[in-house]
Coordinates of C-alpha atoms and ligand atoms in Angstrom, one line a residue:
X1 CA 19.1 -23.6 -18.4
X2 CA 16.8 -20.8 -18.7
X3 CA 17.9 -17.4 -20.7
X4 CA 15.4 -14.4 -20.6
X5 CA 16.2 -12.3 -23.5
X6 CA 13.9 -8.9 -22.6
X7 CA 14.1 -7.5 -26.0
X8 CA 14.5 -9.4 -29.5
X9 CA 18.1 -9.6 -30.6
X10 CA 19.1 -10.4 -34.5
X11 CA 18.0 -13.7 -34.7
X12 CA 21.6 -15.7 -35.1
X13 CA 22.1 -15.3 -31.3
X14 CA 18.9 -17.2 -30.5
X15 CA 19.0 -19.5 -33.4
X16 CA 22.9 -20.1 -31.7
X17 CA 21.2 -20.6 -27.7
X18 CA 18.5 -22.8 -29.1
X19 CA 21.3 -24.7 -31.1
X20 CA 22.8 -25.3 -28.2
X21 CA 20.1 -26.9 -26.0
X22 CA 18.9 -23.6 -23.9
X23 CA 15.7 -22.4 -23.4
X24 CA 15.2 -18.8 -24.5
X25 CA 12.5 -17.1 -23.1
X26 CA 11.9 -13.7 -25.0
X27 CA 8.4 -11.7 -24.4
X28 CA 6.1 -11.3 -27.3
X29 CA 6.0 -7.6 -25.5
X30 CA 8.7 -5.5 -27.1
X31 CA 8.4 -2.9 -24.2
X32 CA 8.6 -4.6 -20.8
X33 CA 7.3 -2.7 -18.0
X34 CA 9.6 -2.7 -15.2
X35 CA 7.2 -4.8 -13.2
X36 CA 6.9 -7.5 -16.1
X37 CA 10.8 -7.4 -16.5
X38 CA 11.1 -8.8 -13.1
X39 CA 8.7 -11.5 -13.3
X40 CA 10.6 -12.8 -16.4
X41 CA 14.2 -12.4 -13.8
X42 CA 12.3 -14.0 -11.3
X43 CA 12.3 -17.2 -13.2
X44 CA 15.5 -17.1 -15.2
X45 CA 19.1 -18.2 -14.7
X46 CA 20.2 -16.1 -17.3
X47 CA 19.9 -12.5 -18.7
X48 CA 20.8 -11.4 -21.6
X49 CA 20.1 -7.7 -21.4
X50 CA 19.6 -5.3 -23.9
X51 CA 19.4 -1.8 -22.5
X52 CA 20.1 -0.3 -19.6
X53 CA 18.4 -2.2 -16.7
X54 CA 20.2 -1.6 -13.6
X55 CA 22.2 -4.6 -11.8
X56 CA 22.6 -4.2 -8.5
X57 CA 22.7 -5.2 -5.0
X58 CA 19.2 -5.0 -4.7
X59 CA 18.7 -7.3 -7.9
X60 CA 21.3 -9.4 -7.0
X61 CA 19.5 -10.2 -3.5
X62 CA 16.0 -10.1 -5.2
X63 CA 17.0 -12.7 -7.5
X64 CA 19.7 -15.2 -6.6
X65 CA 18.8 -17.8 -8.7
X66 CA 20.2 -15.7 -11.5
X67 CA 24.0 -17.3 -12.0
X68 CA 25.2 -14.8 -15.4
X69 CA 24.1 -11.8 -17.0
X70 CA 25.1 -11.2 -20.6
X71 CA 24.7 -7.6 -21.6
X72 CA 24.1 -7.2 -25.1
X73 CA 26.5 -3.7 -24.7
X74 CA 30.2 -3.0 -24.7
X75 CA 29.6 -1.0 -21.8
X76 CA 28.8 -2.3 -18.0
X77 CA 28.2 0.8 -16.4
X78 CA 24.1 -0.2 -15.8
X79 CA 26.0 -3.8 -13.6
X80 CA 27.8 -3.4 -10.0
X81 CA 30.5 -5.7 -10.7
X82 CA 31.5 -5.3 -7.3
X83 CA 28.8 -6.6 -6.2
X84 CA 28.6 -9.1 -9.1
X85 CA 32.1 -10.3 -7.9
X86 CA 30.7 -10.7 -4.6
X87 CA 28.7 -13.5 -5.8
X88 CA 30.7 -14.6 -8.4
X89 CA 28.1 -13.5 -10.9
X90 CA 30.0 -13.0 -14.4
X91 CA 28.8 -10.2 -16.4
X92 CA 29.4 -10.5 -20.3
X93 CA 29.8 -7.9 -22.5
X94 CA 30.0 -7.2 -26.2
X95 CA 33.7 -5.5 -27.2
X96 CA 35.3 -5.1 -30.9
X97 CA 32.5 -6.1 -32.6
X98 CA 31.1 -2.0 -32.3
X99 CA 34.0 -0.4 -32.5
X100 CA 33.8 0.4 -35.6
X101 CA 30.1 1.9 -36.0
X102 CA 30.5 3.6 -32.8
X103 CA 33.5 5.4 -34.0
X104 CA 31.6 6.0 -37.4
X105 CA 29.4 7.8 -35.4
X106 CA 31.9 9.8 -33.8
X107 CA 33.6 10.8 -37.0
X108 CA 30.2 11.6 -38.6
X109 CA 28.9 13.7 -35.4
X110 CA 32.6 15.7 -35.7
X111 CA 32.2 16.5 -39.3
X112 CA 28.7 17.2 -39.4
X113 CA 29.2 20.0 -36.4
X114 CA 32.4 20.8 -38.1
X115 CA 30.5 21.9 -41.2
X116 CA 27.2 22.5 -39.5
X117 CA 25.0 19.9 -41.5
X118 CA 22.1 19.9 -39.0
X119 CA 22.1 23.6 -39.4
X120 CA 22.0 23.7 -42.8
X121 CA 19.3 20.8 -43.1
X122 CA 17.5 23.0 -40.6
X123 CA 17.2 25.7 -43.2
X124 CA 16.5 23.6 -46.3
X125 CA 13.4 21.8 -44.3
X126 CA 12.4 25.3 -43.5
X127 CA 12.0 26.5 -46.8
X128 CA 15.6 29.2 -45.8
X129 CA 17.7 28.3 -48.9
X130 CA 18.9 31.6 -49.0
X131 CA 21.1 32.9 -52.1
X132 CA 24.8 31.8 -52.1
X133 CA 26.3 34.1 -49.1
X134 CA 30.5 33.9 -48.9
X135 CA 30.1 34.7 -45.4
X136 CA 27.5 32.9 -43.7
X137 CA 27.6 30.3 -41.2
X138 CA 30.8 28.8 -42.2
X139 CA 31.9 26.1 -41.1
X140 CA 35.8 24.7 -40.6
X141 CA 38.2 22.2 -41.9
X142 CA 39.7 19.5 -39.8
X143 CA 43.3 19.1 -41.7
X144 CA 45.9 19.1 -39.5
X145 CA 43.9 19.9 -36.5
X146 CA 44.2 17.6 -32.7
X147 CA 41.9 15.3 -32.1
X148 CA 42.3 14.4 -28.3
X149 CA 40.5 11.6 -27.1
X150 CA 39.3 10.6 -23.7
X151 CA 39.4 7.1 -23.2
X152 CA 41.6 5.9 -25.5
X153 CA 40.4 1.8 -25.9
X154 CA 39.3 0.3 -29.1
X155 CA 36.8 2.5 -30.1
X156 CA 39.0 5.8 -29.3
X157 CA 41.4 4.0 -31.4
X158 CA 39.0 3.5 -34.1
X159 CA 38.1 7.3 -34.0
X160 CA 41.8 8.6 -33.7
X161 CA 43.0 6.3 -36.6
X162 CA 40.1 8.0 -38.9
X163 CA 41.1 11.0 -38.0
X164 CA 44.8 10.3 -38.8
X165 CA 44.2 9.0 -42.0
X166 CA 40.9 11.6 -43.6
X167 CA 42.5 14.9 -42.2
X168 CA 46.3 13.7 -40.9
X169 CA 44.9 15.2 -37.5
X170 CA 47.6 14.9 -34.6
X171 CA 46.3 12.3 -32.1
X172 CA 46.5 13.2 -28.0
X173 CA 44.7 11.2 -25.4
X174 CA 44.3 10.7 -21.9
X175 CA 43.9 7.3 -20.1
X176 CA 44.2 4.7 -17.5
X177 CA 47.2 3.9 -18.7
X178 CA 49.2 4.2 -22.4
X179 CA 48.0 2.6 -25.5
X180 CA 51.5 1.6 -27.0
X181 CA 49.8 0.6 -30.5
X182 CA 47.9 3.9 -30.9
X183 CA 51.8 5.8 -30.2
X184 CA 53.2 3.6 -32.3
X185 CA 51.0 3.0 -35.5
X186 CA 49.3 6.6 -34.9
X187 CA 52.2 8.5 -33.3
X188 CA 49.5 9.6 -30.6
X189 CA 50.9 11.4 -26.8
X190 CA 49.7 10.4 -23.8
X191 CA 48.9 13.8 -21.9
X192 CA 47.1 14.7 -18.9
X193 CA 43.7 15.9 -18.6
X194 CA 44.8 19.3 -18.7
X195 CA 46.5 19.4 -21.6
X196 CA 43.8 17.2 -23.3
X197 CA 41.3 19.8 -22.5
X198 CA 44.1 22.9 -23.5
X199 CA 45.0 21.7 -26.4
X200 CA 42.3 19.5 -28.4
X201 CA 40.6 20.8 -31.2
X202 CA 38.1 18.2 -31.1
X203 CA 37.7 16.1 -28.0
X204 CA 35.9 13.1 -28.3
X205 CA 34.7 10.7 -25.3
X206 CA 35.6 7.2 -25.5
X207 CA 36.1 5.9 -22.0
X208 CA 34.1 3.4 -20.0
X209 CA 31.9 4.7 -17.7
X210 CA 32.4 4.9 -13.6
X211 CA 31.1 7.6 -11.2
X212 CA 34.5 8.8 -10.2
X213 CA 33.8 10.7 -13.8
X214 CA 30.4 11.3 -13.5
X215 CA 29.9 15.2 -15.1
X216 CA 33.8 15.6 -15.7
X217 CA 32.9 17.4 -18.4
X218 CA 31.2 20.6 -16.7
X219 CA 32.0 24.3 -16.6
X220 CA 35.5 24.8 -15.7
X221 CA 36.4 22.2 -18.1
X222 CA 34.4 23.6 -21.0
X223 CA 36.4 27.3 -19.9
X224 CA 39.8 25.9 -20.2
X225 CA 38.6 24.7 -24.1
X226 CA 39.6 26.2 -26.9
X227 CA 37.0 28.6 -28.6
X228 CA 36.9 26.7 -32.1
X229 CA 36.9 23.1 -30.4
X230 CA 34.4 20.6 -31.0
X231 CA 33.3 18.3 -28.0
X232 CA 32.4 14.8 -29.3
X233 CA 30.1 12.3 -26.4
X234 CA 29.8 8.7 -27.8
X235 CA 30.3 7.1 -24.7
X236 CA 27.8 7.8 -22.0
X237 CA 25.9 11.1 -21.4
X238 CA 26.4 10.7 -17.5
X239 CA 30.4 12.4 -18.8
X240 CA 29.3 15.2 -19.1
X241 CA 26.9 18.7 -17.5
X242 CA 24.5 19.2 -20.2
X243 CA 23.6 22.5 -18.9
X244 CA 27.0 23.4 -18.5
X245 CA 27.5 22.2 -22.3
X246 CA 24.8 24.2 -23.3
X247 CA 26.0 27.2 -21.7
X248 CA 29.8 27.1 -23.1
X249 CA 27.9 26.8 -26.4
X250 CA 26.0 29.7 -25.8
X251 CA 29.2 31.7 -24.8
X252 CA 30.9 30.9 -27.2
X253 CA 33.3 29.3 -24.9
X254 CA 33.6 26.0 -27.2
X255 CA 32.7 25.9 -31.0
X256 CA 29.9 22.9 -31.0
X257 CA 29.0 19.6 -29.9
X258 CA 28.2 16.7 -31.3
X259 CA 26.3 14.1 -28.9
X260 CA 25.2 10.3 -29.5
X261 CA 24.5 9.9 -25.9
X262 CA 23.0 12.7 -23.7
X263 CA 22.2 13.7 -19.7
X264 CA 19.5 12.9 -18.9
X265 CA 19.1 10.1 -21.7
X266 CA 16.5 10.2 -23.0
X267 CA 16.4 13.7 -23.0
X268 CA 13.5 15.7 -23.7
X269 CA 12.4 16.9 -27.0
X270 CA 12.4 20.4 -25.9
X271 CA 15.9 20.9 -24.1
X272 CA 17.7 24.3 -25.6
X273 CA 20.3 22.6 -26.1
X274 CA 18.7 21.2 -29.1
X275 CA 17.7 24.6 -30.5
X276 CA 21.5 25.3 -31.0
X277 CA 22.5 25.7 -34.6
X278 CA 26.0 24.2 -33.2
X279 CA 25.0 21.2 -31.8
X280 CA 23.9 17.3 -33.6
X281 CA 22.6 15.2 -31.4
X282 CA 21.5 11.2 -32.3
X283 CA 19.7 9.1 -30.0
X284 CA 22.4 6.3 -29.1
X285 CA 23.0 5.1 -32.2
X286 CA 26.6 4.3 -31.9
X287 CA 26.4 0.2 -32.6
X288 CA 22.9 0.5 -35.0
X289 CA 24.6 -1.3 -38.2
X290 CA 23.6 -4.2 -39.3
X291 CA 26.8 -5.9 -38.8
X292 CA 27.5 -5.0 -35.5
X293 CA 24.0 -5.8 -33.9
X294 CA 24.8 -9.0 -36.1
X295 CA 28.1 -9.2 -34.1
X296 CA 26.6 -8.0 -30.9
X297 CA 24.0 -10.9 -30.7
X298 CA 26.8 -13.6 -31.5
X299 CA 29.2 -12.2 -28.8
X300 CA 26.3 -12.2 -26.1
X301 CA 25.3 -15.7 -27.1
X302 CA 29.0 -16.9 -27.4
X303 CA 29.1 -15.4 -23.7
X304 CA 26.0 -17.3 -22.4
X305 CA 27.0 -20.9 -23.9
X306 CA 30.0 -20.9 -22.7
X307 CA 28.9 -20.3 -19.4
X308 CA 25.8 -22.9 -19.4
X309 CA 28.9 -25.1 -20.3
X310 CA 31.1 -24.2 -17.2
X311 CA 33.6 -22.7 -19.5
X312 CA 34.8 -19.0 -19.2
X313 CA 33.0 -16.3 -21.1
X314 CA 35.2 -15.0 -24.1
X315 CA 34.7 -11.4 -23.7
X316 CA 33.6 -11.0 -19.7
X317 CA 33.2 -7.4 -17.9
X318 CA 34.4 -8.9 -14.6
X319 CA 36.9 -11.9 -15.3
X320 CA 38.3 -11.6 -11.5
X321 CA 35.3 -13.9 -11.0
X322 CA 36.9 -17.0 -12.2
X323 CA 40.1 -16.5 -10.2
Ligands
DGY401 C1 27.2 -0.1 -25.7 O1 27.5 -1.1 -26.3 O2 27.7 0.2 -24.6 C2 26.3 0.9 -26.3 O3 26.5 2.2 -25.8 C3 24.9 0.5 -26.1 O4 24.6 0.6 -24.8

C-alpha cells in the first residue's frame, strides 16, 4: 500500500509506516506545486496530508484509487466528508494530542493583548523606551473576569480550565450540545450565543469549522461586545470578518484581538489590522511544540495502519463510514 506523505512529518510516523510494511512516498520538494501534488495523488492509495489541501468531490472523482486520507490536523474542514461518506472514504484526524499547545496559544495570545506585549515590544525594537509613564498604555488584569468560549471541545476545555485555575476566571460557553465535565470540574454555563457575545470578557474560538459559521464573527456581533473584551481566534480564520474585526478595534467597540489563524490565511504583510497596537497575531502556530507534532505524526500513522490492516481508524473525522 502506497502512502504519499506531501510534506515531511517528525520522523516516528514514517519510521512507524515503514515498520509496518507500507511504502511511503514523501517528495524531496518541501513545497509541492499544486500540479506536482496531484501527480503524487495520482499514484497513491493513501494521503496523509499536512496542510490544507482541499478534499473534495472533484478530488474524490479525479482520483478514485485513493481509499483513506489521514490529515495530519485536528481539524477537517479542508475534506467533504459528505462526500467522503459517499464513497466510504475515511478521513483521519489528529485530536488530544494538540490540545494542549493550541490552548497555550490561546492563553498566551489573551494575555499578551491583555497586557499589550506586541505593543510594547513594538516600542523597545523601535528605540521608544520612553521614561516610566503611570498612565500610558495600560493594560488589564484578567482575575475574576469571563472567559466565554465558542466551541467548547477539548481544546476550549483546555483554555477554560487555564483560565479557571491562573485568574479564577468564570467559564461560559456556547455549543452543539453541553460539556457536562467542563460544568462539573469548571462550574462553566451553557448560554446562547447571545449571551456569550453580551457577557464574555474574553471570547475565545474553539469550535470545528463548517460554513454554516463561516464570518459569524462580523459587525453586529463585534457591536453587541463589551468595550474592554478581548476576542481570541485559534480555530480557523474563516470565523470571523477581518475587516469587520479591524473596524470594532478601531472603534473602540471591542478592547483587542488576539489571532493564531486569520481571513484570508495567509494574510498579507501589510493588512491594517496588523498596524493595531491592540492586536497579536501568530501565523497558525497552535500545535508547533515538539510534543504535539511528535503526537500528531503517531496519531496520523496509527490512523493509516490500521486502515491498510482493515481495522477501524482510532481517531476518524467521519466514523459513519464503517457503519
Ligand atoms: C489543526 O490541527 O487543525 C491545526 O489547526 C492545523 O491545521
Amino acid at each position: 500500500m502506497k502512502v504519499f506523505i506531501n510534506k515531511r512529518i517528525p520522523e516516528i510516523g514514517i519510521q512507524m509506516l515503514e515498520e509496518a510494511g507500507l511504502e511511503v512516498v514523501l517528495p524531496k520538494n518541501a513545497d509541492l506545486s499544486h500540479d506536482e501534488w496531484l501527480t503524487y495523488c495520482k499514484d497513491s492509495d493513501v494521503i496523509l496530508n499536512v496542510g490544507q489541501n482541499k478534499y473534495d468531490e472533484g478530488f474524490f472523482e479525479q482520483f478514485p484509487n485513493v481509499k483513506a486520507i489521514a490529515l495530519f490536523s485536528v481539524g477537517f474542514d479542508s475534506v467533504d466528508i459528505e462526500q467522503a461518506n459517499q464513497r466510504k472514504i475515511p478521513i483521519g484526524n489528529t485530536p488530544d494530542v494538540l490540545s494542549r499547545a493550541t490552548s497555550d496559544i490561546a492563553f498566551l495570545l489573551m494575555q499578551s493583548v491583555a497586557r499589550r506585549a506586541s505593543y510594547y515590544f513594538e516600542q523597545v525594537k523601535s528605540d521608544l523606551w520612553g521614561d516610566f509613564d503611570p498612565l500610558h498604555a495600560l493594560g488589564q488584569e484578567l482575575y475574576g473576569k469571563t472567559l466565554g468560549v465558542f466551541g467548547l471541545g477539548r481544546i476550549g476545555f483546555e483554555m477554560a480550565e487555564k483560565c479557571k485555575k491562573a485568574f479564577d476566571m468564570n467559564i461560559i460557553y456556547h455549543n452543539r450540545s453541553h460539556n457536562e465535565e467542563a460544568e462539573k470540574k469548571l462550574g462553566a454555563k451553557y448560554v446562547s450565543f447571545d449571551e456569550l457575545v453580551n457577557q464574555s470578557d474574553v471570547l475565545s474560538v474553539h469550535a470545528n469549522f463548517t460554513e454554516e459559521h463561516s464570518e459569524i464573527f462580523d459587525e453586529s456581533v463585534f457591536k453587541k461586545m463589551k468595550s474592554n473584551s478581548i476576542f481570541i481566534n485559534t480555530a480557523r480564520g474563516g470565523f470571523h470578518n477581518q475587516k469587520h474585526l479591524y473596524n470594532a478595534l478601531v472603534d473602540k467597540e471591542i478592547w483587542g484581538a488576539g489571532l493564531d489563524v486569520t481571513n484570508p490565511e495567509p494574510m498579507m504583510y501589510d493588512d491594517p489590522i496588523l498596524k493595531l497596537s491592540n492586536v497579536c497575531v501568530l501565523p497558525h502556530i497552535g500545535s508547533a511544540t515538539i510534543e504535539a507534532r511528535n503526537g500528531m505524526a503517531k496519531v496520523a500513522a496509527e490512523n493509516i495502519i490500521a486502515f491498510s490492516k482493515g481495522e477501524k481508524m482510532p481517531h476518524c473525522a467521519n466514523p459513519e463510514v464503517y457503519k
